[in-house]
XYZ file of C-alpha atoms in Angstrom:
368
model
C 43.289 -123.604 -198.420
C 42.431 -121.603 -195.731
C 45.021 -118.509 -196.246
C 43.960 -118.406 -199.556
C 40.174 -118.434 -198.568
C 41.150 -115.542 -195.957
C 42.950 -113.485 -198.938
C 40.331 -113.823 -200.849
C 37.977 -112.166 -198.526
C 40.816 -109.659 -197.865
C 40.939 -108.404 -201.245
C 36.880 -107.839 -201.223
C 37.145 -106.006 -198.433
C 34.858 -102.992 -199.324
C 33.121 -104.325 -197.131
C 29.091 -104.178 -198.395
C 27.110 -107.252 -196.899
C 23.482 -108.340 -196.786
C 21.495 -107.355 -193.897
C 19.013 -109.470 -194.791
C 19.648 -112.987 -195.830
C 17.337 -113.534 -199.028
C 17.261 -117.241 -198.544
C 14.277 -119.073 -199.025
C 13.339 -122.317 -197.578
C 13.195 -124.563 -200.926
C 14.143 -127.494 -198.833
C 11.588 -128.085 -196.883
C 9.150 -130.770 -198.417
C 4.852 -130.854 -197.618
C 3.974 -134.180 -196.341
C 0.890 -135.132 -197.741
C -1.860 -133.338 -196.000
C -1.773 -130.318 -193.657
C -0.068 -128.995 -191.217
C 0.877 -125.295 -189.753
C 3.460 -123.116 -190.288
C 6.363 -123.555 -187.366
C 8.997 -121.163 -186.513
C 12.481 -121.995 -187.214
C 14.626 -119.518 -186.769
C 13.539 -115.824 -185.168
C 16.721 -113.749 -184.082
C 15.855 -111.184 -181.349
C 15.491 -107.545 -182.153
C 18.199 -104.536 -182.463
C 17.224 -103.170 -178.836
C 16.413 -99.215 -179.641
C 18.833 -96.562 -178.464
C 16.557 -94.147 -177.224
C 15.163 -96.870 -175.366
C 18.309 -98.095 -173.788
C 19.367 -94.416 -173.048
C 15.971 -93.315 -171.279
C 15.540 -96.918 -169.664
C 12.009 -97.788 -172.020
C 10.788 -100.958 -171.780
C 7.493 -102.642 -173.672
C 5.817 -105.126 -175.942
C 5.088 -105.232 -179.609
C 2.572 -106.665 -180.695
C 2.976 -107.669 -184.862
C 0.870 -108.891 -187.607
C 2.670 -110.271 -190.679
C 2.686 -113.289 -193.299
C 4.517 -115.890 -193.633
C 5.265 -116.546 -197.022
C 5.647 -120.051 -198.918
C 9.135 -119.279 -199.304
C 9.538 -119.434 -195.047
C 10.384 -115.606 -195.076
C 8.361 -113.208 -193.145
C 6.555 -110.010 -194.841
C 4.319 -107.354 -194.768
C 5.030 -106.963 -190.805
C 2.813 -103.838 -189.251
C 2.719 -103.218 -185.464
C -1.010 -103.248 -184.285
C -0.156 -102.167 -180.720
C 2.468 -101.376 -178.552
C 3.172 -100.591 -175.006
C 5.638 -97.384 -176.269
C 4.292 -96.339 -179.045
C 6.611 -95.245 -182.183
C 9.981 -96.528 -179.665
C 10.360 -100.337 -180.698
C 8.296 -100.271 -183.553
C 10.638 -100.004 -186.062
C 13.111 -102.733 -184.234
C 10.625 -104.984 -184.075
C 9.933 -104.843 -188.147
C 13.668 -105.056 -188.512
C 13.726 -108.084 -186.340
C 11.082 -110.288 -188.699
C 13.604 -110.005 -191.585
C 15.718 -112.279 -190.581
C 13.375 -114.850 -189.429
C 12.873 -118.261 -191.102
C 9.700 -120.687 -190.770
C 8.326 -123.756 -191.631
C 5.838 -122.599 -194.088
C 2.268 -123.585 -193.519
C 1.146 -126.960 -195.982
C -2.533 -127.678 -197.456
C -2.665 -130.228 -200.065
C 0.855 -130.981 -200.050
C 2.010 -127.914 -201.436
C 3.780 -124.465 -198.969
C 0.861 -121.774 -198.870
C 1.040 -118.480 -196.848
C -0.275 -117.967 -193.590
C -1.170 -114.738 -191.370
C 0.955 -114.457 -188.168
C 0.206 -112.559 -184.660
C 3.581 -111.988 -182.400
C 4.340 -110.362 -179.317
C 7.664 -109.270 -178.788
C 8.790 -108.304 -175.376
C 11.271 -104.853 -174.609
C 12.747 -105.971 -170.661
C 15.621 -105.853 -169.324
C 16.943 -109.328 -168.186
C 18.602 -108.171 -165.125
C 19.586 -105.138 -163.087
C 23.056 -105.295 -165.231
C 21.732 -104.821 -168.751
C 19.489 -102.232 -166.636
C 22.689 -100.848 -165.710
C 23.263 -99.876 -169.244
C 20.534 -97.180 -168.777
C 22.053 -93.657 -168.499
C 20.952 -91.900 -165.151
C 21.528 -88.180 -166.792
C 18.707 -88.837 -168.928
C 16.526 -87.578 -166.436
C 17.883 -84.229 -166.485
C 17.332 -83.672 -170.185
C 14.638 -81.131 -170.641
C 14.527 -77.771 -172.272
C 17.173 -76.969 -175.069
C 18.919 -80.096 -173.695
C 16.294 -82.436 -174.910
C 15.831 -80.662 -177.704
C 19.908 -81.299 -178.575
C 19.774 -84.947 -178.176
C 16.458 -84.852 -180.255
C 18.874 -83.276 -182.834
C 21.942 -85.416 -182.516
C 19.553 -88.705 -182.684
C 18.090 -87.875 -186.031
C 21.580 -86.685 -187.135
C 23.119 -89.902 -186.189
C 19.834 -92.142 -187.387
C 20.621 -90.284 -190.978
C 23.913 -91.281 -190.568
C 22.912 -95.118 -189.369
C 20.703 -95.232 -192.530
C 23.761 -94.029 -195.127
C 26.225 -97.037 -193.277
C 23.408 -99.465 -194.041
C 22.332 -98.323 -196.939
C 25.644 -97.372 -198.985
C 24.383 -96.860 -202.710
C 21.698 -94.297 -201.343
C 24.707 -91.210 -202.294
C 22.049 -88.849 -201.463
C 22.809 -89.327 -197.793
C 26.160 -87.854 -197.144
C 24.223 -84.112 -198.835
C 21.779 -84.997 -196.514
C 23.708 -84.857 -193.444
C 25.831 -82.313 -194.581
C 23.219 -80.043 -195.251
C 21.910 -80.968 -191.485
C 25.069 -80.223 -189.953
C 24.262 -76.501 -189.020
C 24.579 -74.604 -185.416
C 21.372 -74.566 -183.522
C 22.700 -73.764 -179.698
C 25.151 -71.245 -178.232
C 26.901 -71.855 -175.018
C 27.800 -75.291 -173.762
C 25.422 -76.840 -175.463
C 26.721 -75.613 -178.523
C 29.888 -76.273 -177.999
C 28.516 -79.837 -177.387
C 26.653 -79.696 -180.858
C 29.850 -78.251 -182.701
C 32.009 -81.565 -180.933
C 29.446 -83.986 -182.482
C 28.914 -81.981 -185.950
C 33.033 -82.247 -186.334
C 33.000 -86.124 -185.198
C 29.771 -87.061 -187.832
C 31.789 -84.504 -190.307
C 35.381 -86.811 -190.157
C 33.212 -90.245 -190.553
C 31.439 -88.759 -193.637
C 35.112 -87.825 -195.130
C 36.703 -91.320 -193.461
C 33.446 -93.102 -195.950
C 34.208 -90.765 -198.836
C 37.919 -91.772 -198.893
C 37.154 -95.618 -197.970
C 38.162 -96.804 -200.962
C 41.321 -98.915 -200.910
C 42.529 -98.137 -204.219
C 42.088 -94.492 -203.810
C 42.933 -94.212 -200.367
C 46.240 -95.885 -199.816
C 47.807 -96.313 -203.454
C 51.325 -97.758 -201.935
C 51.796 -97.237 -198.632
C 55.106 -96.516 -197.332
C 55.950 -100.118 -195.939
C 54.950 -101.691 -198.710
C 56.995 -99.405 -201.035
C 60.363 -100.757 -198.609
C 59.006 -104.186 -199.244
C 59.091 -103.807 -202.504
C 62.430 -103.046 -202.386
C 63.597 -105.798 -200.107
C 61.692 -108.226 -202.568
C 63.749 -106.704 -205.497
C 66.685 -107.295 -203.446
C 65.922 -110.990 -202.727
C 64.619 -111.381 -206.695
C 61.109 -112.061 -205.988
C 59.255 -111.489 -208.899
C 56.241 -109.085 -207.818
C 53.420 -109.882 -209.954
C 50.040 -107.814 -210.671
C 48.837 -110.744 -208.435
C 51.008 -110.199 -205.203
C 50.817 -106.328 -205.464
C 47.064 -106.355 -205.276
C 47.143 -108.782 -202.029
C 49.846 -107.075 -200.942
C 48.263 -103.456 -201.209
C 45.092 -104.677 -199.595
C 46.821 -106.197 -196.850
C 48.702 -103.055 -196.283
C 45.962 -100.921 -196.891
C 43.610 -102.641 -194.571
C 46.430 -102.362 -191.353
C 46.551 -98.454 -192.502
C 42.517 -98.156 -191.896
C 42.775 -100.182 -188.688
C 45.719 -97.556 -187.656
C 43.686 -94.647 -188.693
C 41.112 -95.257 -187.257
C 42.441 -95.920 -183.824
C 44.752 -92.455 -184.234
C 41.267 -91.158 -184.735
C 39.219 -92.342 -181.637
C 42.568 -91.445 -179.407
C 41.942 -88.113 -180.733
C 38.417 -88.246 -180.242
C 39.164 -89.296 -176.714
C 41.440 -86.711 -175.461
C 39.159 -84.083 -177.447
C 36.331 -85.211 -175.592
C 38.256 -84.885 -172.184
C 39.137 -81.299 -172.382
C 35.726 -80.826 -173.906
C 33.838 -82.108 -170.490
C 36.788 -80.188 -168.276
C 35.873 -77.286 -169.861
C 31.937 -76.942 -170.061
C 29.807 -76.148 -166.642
C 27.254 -78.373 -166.983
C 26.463 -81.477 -164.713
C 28.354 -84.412 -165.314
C 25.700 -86.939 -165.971
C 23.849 -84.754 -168.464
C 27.106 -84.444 -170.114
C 27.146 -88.047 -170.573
C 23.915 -88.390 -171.665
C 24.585 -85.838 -174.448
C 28.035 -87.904 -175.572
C 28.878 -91.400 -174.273
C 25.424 -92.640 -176.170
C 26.212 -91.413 -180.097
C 29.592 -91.785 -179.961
C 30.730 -94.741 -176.783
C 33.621 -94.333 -175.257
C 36.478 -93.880 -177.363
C 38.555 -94.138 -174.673
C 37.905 -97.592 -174.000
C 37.370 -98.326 -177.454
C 40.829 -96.790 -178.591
C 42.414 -99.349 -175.782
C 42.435 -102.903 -176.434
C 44.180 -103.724 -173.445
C 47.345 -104.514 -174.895
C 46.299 -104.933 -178.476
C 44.885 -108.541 -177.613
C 41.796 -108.433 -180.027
C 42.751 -105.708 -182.384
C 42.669 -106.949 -186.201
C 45.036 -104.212 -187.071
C 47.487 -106.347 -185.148
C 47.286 -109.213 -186.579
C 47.733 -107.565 -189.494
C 50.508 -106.055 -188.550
C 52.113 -109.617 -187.145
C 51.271 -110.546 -191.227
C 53.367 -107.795 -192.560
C 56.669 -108.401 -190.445
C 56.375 -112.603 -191.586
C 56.013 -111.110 -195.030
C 59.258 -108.806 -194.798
C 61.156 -111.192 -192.615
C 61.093 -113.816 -195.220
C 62.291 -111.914 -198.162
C 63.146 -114.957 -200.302
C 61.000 -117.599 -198.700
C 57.787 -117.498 -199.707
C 56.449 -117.059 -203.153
C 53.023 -116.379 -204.345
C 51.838 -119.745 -206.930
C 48.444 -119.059 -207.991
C 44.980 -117.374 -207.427
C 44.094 -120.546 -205.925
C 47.134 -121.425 -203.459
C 47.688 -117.592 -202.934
C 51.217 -116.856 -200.561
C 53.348 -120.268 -199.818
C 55.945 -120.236 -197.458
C 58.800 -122.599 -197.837
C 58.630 -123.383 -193.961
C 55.587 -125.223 -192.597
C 55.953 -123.129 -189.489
C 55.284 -119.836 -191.142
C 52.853 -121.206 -193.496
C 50.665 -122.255 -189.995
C 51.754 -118.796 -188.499
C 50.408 -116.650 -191.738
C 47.485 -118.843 -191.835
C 46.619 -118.498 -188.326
C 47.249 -114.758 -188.091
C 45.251 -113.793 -191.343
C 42.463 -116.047 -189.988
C 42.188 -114.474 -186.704
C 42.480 -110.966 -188.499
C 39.717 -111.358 -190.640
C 37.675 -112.790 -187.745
C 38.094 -109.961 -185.487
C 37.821 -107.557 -188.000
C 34.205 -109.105 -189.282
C 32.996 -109.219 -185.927
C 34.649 -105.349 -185.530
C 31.846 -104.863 -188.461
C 28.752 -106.565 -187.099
C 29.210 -104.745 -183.599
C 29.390 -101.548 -185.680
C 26.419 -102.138 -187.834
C 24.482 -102.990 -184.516
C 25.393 -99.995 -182.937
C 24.248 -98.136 -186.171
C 20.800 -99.987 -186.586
C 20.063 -99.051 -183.148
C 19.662 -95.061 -184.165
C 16.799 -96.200 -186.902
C 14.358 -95.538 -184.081
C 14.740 -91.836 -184.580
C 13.280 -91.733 -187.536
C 10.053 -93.664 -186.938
């Protein structure tokens, strides 16, 4: 069933996937004969950062193989219109693209690819996106955002790459004032911000990081009350569920601080407001916005939320039956309700995750 499908999921939720899906194309059959390799599937590239915030546009031109499998490997840039800014996106890009693979005799062979990939803008609103400060970096200012790019690439790198543990040493041991003034003032606001996410990764873990929550301590108690036995089973789904809302509220208590911090911050410094924003709004958005979700309309933590006060308003009404079946409510209303809200919660919250590990693979430029 679906809520049990969702729970399921929930109770993983350490969250590691697979940037790259290792999937090869065993399906396809040769016909008898030849024929050419075909593309099948070729999802467009992670659009740089740097690029985006200086307004660069180009083409890439690639050289790779396509394997037997479908896959694509062994992609090298042999020239490019910006050199050393989309590289590195453009590489990303061919892992997730799928072909046909080329046929002689029958039987799937490799075959030796040549691609352009085009860097434009589609239209004066995407060009929009461009930051108009980013003309006035020069000097010590350039030199900062030089510095906060390969500080935040490092830390792109660690998100995507988890089991590297060297990483988080790494950035630590980068973290150190290079700029006095406003600009360092500006440094020392980003070096606290990368400094919270390294300790908000270090203490991710659910079991370590939320043990029993408060709520879920009362609804304990109100399940004791009602004589629901609470197995090993229904703690665990329980704790997650509870654990996962706590993240979701942490973190949003975090960017509201990170907004109002950021406020007095630019109210405070004497420096011109677009570079300002050019040395900001690009590594870290806008927190403002982000920490408003109009409303709470499309926050997971919500939803979440919505889950908990079903759970605790039907003390004595639902019971938990198996791995399989997970929570059953005795009213086909709430069943559809719990089912529909953990649903949506997961939903948002995976596509909370893929717009975050964009954002991230966007820094990898900075380390070409």
């Amino acid at each position: 069933m679906m809520h049990s499908r969702a729970l399921v999921v929930l109770v993983l939720l350490g969250f590691s996937w697979t940037v790259r899906a290792e999937v090869p194309f065993e399906a396809f059959q040769c016909p008898e004969g030849d024929s050419e390799h075909v593309p099948l599937h070729r999802s467009p590239p992670v659009w740089p950062h740097v690029a985006t915030m200086m307004c660069l546009e180009g083409t890439v031109v690639l050289e790779f193989t396509v394997a037997s499998s479908g896959l694509v490997k062994d992609a090298r840039v042999v020239a490019a219109d910006q050199p050393g800014i989309f590289d590195r996106a453009a590489i990303n890009a061919t892992r997730h693209w799928l072909y046909q693979p080329r046929c002689e005799g029958g039987s799937p062979v490799e075959a030796q690819q040549r691609t352009a990939l085009d860097f434009f803008f589609d239209s004066d609103e995407e060009r929009e996106r461009c930051l108009p400060g980013a003309a006035l970096l020069e000097g010590e200012a350039l030199q900062l955002a030089s510095s906060l790019g390969l500080l935040y690439s490092m830390l792109a790198e660690w998100h995507l790459s988890p089991n590297r543990n060297d990483w988080p040493e790494q950035i630590q041991s980068a973290l150190v004032p290079g700029f006095d003034g406003d600009l360092g003032r500006i440094e020392r606001f980003h070096h606290e911000f990368i400094a919270q996410l390294l300790t908000d990764h270090r203490h991710s873990s659910l079991n370590e990081a939320i043990a029993h929550p408060p709520r879920l301590i009362a609804l304990q108690d109100k399940l004791d009350e009602a004589m629901v036995p609470l197995t090993d089973e229904v703690l665990t789904a329980l704790v997650e569920l509870f654990g996962l809302h706590a993240r979701f509220q942490a973190q949003s208590d975090r960017l509201a601080e990170l907004a109002q911090r950021l406020s007095r911050l630019e109210a405070e410094v004497d420096l011109d407001p677009a570079l300002f924003d050019v040395l900001v709004h690009p590594f870290v958005g806008d927190p403002g916005r982000t920490a408003d979700n109009g409303a709470g309309a499309t926050d997971p933590g919500q939803r979440l939320e919505e889950v908990i006060h079903l759970l605790e308003d039907s003390v004595g009404q639902w019971q938990w039956r198996s791995v399989g079946e997970g929570i059953q409510f005795e009213r086909a209303e709430d069943q559809a309700l719990y089912e529909r809200l953990l649903a949506e919660a997961l939903k948002l919250h995976l596509e909370r995750r893929e717009s975050l590990q964009r954002f991230m693979m966007g820094f990898m430029d900075y380390r070409m």
